[in-house]
PDB file of C-alpha atoms in Angstrom:
ATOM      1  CA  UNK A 187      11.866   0.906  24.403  1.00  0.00           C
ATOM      2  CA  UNK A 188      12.999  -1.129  21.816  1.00  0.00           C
ATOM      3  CA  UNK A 189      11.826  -0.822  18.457  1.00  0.00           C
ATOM      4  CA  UNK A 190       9.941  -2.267  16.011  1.00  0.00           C
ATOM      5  CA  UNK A 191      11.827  -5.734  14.574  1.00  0.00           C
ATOM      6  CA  UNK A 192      11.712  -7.854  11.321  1.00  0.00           C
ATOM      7  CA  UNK A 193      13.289 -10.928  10.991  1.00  0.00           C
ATOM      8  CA  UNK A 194      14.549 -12.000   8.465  1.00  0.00           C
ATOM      9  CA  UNK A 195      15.680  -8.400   6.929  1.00  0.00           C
ATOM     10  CA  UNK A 196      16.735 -10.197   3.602  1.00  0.00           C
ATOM     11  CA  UNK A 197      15.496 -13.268   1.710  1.00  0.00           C
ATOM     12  CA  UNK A 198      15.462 -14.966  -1.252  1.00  0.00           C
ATOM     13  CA  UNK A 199      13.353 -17.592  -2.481  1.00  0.00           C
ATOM     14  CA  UNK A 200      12.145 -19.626  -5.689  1.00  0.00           C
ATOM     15  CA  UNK A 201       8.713 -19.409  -7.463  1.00  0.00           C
ATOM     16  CA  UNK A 202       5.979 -21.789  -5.986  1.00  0.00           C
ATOM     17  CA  UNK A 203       7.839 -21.877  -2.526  1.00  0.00           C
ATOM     18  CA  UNK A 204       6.475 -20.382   0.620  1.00  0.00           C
ATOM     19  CA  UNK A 205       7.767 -18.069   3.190  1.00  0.00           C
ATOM     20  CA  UNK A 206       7.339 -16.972   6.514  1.00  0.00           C
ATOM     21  CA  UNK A 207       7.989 -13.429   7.683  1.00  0.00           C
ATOM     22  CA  UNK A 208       8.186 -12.561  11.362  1.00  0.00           C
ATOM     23  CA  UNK A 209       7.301  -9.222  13.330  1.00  0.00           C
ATOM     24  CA  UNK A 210       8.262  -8.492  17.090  1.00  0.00           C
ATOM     25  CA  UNK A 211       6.064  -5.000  17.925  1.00  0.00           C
ATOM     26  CA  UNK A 212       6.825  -2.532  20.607  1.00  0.00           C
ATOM     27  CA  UNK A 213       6.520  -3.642  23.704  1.00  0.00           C
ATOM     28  CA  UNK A 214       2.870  -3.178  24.929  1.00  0.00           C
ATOM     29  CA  UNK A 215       1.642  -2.523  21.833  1.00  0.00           C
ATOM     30  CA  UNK A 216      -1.111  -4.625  20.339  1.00  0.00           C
ATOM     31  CA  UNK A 217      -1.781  -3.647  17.140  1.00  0.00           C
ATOM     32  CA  UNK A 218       0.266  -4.916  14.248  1.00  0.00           C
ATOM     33  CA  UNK A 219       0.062  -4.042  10.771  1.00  0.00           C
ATOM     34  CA  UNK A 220       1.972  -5.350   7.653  1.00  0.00           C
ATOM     35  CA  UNK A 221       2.323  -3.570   4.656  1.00  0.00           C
ATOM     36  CA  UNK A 222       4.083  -4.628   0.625  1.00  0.00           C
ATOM     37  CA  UNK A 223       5.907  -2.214  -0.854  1.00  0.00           C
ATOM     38  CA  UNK A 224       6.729  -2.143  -4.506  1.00  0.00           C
ATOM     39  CA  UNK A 225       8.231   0.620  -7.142  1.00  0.00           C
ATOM     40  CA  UNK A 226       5.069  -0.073  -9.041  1.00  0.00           C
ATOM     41  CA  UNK A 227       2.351  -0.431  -6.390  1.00  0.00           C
ATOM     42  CA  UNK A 228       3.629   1.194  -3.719  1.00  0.00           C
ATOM     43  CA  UNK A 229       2.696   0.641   0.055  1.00  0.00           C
ATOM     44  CA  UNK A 230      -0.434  -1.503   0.162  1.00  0.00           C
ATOM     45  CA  UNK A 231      -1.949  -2.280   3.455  1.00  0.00           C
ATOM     46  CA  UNK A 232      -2.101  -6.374   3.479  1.00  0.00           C
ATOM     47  CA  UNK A 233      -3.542  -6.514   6.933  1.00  0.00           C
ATOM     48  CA  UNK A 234      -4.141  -5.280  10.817  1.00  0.00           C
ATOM     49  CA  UNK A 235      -4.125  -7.700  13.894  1.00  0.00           C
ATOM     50  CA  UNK A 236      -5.419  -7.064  17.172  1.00  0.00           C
ATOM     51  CA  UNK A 237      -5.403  -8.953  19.921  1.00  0.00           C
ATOM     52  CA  UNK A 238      -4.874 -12.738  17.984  1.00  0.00           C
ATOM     53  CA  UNK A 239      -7.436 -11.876  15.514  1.00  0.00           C
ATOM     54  CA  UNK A 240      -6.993 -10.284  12.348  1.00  0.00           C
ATOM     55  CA  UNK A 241      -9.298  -7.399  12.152  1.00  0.00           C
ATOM     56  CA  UNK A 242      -8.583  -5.190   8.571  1.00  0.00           C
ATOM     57  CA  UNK A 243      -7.638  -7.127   5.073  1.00  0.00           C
ATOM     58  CA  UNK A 244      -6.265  -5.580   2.109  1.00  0.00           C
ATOM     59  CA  UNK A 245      -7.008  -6.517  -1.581  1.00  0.00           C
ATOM     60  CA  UNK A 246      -4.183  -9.413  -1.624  1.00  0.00           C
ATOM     61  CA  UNK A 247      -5.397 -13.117  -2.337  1.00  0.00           C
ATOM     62  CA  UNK A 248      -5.824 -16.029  -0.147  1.00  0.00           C
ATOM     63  CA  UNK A 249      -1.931 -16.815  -0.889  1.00  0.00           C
ATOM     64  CA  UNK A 250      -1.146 -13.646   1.893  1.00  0.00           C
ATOM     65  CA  UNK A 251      -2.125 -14.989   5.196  1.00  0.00           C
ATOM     66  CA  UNK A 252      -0.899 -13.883   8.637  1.00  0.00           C
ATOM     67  CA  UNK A 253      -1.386 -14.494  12.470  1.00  0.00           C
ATOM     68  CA  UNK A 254      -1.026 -12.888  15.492  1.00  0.00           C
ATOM     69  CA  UNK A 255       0.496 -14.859  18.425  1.00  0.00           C
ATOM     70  CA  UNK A 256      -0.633 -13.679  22.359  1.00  0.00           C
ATOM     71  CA  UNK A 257       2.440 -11.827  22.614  1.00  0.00           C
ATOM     72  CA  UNK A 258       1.307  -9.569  20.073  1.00  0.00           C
ATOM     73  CA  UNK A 259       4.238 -11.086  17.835  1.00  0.00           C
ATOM     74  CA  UNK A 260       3.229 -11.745  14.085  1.00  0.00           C
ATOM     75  CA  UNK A 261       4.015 -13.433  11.406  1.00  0.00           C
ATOM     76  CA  UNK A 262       2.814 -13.329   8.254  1.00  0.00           C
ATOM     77  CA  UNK A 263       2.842 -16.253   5.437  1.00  0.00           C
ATOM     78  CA  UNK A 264       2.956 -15.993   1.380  1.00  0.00           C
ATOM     79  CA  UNK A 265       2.318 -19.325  -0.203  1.00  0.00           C
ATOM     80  CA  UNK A 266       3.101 -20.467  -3.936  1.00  0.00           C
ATOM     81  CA  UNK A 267       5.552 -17.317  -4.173  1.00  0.00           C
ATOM     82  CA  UNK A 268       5.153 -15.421  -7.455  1.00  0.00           C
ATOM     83  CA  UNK A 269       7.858 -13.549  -8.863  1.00  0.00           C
ATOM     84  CA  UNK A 270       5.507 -10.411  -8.294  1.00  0.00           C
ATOM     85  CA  UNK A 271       5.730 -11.027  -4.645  1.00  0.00           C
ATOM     86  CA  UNK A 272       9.430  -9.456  -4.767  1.00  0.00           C
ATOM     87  CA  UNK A 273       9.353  -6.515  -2.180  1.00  0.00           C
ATOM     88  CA  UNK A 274       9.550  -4.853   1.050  1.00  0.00           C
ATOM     89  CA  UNK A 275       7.546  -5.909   3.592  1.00  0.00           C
ATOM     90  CA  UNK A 276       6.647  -3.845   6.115  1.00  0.00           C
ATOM     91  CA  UNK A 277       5.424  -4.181   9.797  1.00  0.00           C
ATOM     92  CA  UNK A 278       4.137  -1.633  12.246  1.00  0.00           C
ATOM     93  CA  UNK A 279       2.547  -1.445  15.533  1.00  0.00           C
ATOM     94  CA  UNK A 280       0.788   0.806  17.769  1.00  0.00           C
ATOM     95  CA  UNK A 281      -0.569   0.364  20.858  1.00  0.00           C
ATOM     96  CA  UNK A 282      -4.600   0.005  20.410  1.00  0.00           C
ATOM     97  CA  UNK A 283      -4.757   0.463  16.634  1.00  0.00           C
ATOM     98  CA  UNK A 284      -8.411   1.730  17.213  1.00  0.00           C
ATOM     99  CA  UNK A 285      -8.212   4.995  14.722  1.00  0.00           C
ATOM    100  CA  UNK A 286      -5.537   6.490  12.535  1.00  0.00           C
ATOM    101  CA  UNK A 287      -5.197   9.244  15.776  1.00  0.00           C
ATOM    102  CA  UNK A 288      -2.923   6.485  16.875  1.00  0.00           C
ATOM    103  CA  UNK A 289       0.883   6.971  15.319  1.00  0.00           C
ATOM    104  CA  UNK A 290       2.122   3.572  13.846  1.00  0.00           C
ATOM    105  CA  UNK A 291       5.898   2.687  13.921  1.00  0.00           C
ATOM    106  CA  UNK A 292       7.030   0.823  11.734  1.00  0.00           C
ATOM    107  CA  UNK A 293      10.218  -1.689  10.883  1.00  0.00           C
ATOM    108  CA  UNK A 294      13.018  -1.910   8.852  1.00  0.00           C
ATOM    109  CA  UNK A 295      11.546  -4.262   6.812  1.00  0.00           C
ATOM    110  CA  UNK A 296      12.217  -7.781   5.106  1.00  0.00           C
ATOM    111  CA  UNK A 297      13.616  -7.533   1.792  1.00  0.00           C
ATOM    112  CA  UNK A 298      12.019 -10.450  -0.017  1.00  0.00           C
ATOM    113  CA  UNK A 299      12.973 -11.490  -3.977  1.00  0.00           C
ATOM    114  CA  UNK A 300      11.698 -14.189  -5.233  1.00  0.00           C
ATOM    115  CA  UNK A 301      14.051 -15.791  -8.949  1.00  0.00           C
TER     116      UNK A 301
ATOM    117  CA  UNK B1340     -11.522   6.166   3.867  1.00  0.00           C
ATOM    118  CA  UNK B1341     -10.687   9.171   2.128  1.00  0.00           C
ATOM    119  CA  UNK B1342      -8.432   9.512  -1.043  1.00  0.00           C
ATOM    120  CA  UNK B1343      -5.489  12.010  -1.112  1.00  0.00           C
ATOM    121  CA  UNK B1344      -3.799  13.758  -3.526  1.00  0.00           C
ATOM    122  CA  UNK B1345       0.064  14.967  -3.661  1.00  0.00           C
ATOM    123  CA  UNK B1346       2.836  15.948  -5.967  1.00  0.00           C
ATOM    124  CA  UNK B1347       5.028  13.248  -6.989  1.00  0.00           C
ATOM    125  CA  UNK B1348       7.827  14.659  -6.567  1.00  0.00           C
ATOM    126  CA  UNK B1349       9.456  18.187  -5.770  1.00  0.00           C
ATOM    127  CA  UNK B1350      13.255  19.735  -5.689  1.00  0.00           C
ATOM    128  CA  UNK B1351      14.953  22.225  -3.279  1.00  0.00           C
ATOM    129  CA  UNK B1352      17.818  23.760  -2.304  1.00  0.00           C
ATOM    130  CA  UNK B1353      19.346  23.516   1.230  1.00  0.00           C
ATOM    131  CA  UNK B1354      18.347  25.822   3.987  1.00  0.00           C
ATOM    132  CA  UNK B1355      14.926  26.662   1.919  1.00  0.00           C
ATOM    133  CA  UNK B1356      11.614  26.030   3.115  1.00  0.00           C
ATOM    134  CA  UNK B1357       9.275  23.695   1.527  1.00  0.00           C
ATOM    135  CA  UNK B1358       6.189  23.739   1.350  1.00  0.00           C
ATOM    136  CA  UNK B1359       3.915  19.649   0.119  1.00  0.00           C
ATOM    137  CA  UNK B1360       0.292  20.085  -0.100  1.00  0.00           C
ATOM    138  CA  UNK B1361      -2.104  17.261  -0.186  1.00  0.00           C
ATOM    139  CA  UNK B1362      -6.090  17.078  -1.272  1.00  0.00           C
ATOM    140  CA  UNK B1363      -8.303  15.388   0.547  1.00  0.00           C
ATOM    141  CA  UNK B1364     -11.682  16.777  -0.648  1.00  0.00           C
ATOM    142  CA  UNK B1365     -13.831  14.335   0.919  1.00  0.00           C
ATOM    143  CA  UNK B1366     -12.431  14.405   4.549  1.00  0.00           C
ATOM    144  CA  UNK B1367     -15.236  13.352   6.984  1.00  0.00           C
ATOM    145  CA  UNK B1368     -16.005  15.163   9.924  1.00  0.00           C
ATOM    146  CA  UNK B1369     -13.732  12.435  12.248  1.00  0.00           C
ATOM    147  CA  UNK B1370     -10.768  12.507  10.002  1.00  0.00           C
ATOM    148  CA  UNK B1371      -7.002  13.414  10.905  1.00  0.00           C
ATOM    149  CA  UNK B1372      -4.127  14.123   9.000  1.00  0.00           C
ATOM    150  CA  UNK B1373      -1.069  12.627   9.408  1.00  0.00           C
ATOM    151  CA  UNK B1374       2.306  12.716   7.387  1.00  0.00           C
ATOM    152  CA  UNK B1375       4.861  10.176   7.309  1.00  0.00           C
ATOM    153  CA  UNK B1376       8.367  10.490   5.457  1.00  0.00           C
ATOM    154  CA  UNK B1377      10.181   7.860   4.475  1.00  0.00           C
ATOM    155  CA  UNK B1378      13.857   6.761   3.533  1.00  0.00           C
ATOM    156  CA  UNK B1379      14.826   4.319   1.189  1.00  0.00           C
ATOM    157  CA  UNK B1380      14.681   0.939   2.571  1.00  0.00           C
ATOM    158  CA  UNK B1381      13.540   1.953   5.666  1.00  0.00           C
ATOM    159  CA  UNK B1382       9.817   2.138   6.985  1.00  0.00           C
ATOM    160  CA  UNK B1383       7.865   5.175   7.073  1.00  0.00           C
ATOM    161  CA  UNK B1384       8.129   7.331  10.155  1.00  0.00           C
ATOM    162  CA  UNK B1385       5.613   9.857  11.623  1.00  0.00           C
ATOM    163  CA  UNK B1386       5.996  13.048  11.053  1.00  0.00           C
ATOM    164  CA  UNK B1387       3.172  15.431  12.559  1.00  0.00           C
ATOM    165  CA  UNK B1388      -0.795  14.935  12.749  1.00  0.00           C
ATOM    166  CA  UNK B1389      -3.373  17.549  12.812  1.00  0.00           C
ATOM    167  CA  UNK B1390      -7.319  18.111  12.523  1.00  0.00           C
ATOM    168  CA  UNK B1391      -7.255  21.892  12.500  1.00  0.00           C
ATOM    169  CA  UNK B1392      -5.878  24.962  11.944  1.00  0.00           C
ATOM    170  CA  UNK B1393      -2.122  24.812  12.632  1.00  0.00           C
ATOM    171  CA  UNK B1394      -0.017  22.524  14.014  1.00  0.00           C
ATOM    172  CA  UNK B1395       3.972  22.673  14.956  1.00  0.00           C
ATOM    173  CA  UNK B1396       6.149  20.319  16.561  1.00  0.00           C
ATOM    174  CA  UNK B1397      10.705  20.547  16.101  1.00  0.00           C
ATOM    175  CA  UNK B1398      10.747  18.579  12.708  1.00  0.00           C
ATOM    176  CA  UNK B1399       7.399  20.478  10.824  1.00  0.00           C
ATOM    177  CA  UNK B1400       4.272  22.175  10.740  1.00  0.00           C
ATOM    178  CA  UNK B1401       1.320  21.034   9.221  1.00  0.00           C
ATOM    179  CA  UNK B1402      -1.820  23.631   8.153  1.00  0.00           C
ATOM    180  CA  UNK B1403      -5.243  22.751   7.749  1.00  0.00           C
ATOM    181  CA  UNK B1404      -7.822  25.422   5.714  1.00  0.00           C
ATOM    182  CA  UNK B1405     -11.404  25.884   7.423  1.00  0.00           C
ATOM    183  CA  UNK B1406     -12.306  23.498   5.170  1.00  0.00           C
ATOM    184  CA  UNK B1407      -9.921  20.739   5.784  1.00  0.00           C
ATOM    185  CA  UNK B1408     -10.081  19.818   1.985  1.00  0.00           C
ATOM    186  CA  UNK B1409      -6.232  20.234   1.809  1.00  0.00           C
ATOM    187  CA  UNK B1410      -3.512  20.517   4.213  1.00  0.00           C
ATOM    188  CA  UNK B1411       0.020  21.646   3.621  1.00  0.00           C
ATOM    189  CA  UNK B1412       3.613  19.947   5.126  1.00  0.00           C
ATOM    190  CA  UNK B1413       6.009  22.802   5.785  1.00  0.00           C
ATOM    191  CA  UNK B1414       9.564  21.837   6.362  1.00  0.00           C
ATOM    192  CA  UNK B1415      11.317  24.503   7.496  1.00  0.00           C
ATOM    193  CA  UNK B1416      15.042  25.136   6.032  1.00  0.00           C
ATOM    194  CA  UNK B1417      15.403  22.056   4.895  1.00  0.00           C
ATOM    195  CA  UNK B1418      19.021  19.765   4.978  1.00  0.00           C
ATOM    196  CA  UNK B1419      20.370  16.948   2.409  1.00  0.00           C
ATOM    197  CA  UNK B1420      18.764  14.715   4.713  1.00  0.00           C
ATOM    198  CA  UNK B1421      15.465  15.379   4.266  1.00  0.00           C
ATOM    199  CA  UNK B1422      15.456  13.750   0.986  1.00  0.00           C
ATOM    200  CA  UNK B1423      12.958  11.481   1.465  1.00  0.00           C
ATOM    201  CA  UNK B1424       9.321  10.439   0.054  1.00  0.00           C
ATOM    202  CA  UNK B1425       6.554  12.358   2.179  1.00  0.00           C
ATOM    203  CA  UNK B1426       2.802  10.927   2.742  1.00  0.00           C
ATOM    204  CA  UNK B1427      -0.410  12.277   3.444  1.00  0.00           C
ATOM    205  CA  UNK B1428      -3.150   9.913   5.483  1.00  0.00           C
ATOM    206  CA  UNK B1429      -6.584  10.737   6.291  1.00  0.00           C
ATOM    207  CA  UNK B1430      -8.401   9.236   8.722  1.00  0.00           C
ATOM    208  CA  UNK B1431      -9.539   8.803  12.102  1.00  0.00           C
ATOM    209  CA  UNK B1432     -12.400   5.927  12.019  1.00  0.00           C
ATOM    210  CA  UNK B1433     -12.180   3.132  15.025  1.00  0.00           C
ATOM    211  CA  UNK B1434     -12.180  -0.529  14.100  1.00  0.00           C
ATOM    212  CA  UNK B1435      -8.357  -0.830  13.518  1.00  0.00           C
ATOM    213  CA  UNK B1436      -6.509   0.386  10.722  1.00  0.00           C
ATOM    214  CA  UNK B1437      -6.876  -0.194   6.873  1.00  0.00           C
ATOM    215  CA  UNK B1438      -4.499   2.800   5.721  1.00  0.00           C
ATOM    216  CA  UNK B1439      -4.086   3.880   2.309  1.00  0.00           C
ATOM    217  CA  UNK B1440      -0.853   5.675   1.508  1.00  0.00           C
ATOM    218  CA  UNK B1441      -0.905   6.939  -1.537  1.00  0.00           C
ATOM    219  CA  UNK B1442       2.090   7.428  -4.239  1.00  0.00           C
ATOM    220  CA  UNK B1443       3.581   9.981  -1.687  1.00  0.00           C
ATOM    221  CA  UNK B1444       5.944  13.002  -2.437  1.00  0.00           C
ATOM    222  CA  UNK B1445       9.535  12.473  -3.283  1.00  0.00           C
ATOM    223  CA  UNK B1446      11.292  15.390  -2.227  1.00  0.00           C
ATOM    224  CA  UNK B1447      14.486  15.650  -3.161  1.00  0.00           C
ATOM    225  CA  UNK B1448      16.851  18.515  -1.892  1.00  0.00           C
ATOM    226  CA  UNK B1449      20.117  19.829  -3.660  1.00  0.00           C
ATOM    227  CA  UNK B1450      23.172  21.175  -1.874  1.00  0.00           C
TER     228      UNK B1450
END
């Protein structure tokens, strides 16, 4: 099967713009998960779709939004881009998401700096 | 969800074996343990789970105390490649996921 994918894997983007970050799971699998990972902060858990509807947040603001799409695709959405919003970004699926029993595989991740 | 506790950071030599241990003193009775490692620039990658006792698969083996307070990551002989940062999740609760990951162990491993 093919593995998790992240498109774009690098981006770069002014303050006060927006982006859109995209997530393909493994096949079958409906859970999907993004993470941000900074030197600072570390990996923080943003937030956990399942089946279209987002069912875990994280402590991010209202600027962090994502969806889930009936293919289990996601994307995920950061408005008004702060310069603190450089990092990795990190998806991962699994296939029911229903307890941390269940292994989650992640992506390479998209490399996002914001100047 | 419970809070973990690891090194941040450890050193070996090639071909030793290693040895991360993480805290978890307020495990509930449903909780696993799981370790992920990751590379630089990559996303984390499971390693091994457990709930008790000991556990073994070809990359690691993972012990768990009576108590399952702590649980230790044992990497036997270890290469250049296993330079990586190690994490330690607890957990095991339905309703999705909402991990934590914690500052994780770098290991780092000299020829």
């Amino acid at each position: 099967k093919a593995g998790v994918t992240q498109t774009p894997r690098y981006l770069i983007k002014t303050r006060g713009q927006q982006v859109t970050l995209s997530c393909s799971p493994i096949s079958g699998h409906r859970s999907v998960s993004w993470y941000q990972q900074t030197p600072g902060q570390g990996l923080q858990f943003l937030f956990e779709y399942f089946s279209e509807t987002q069912r875990n947040k994280g402590n991010f603001p209202g600027r962090f939004s994502g969806r889930q799409f009936s293919n289990s695709r996601s994307e995920m959405n950061v408005s008004t881009l702060e310069l603190g919003d450089s990092a990795l970004y990190l998806c991962a699926s699994s296939p029911e998401g229903g307890s941390l029993r269940e292994t989650q595989y992640f992506g390479p991740g998209t490399r996002l700096l914001v100047l | 969800l419970a809070k973990t506790t690891q090194p941040i950071s450890m050193d070996s030599y090639e071909g030793q074996e290693v040895n991360i241990t993480c805290s978890h003193n307020n495990i509930a009775t449903n909780d696993y343990i799981t370790w992920y490692q990751q590379f630089p620039s990559q996303g984390p990658r499971f390693i091994i789970q457990g709930y008790k006792t000991k556990v073994t698969n070809e990359v690691a083996s993972l012990f768990i105390p009576a108590d399952r307070k702590s649980s230790t990551l044992s990497l036997p002989r270890v290469s250049l490649s296993d330079t990586a940062v190690y994490y330690c999740l607890v957990g095991g609760h339905g309703g999705g996921f909402k991990t934590i990951f914690g500052a994780g162990t770098r290991l780092f491993v000299k020829a």
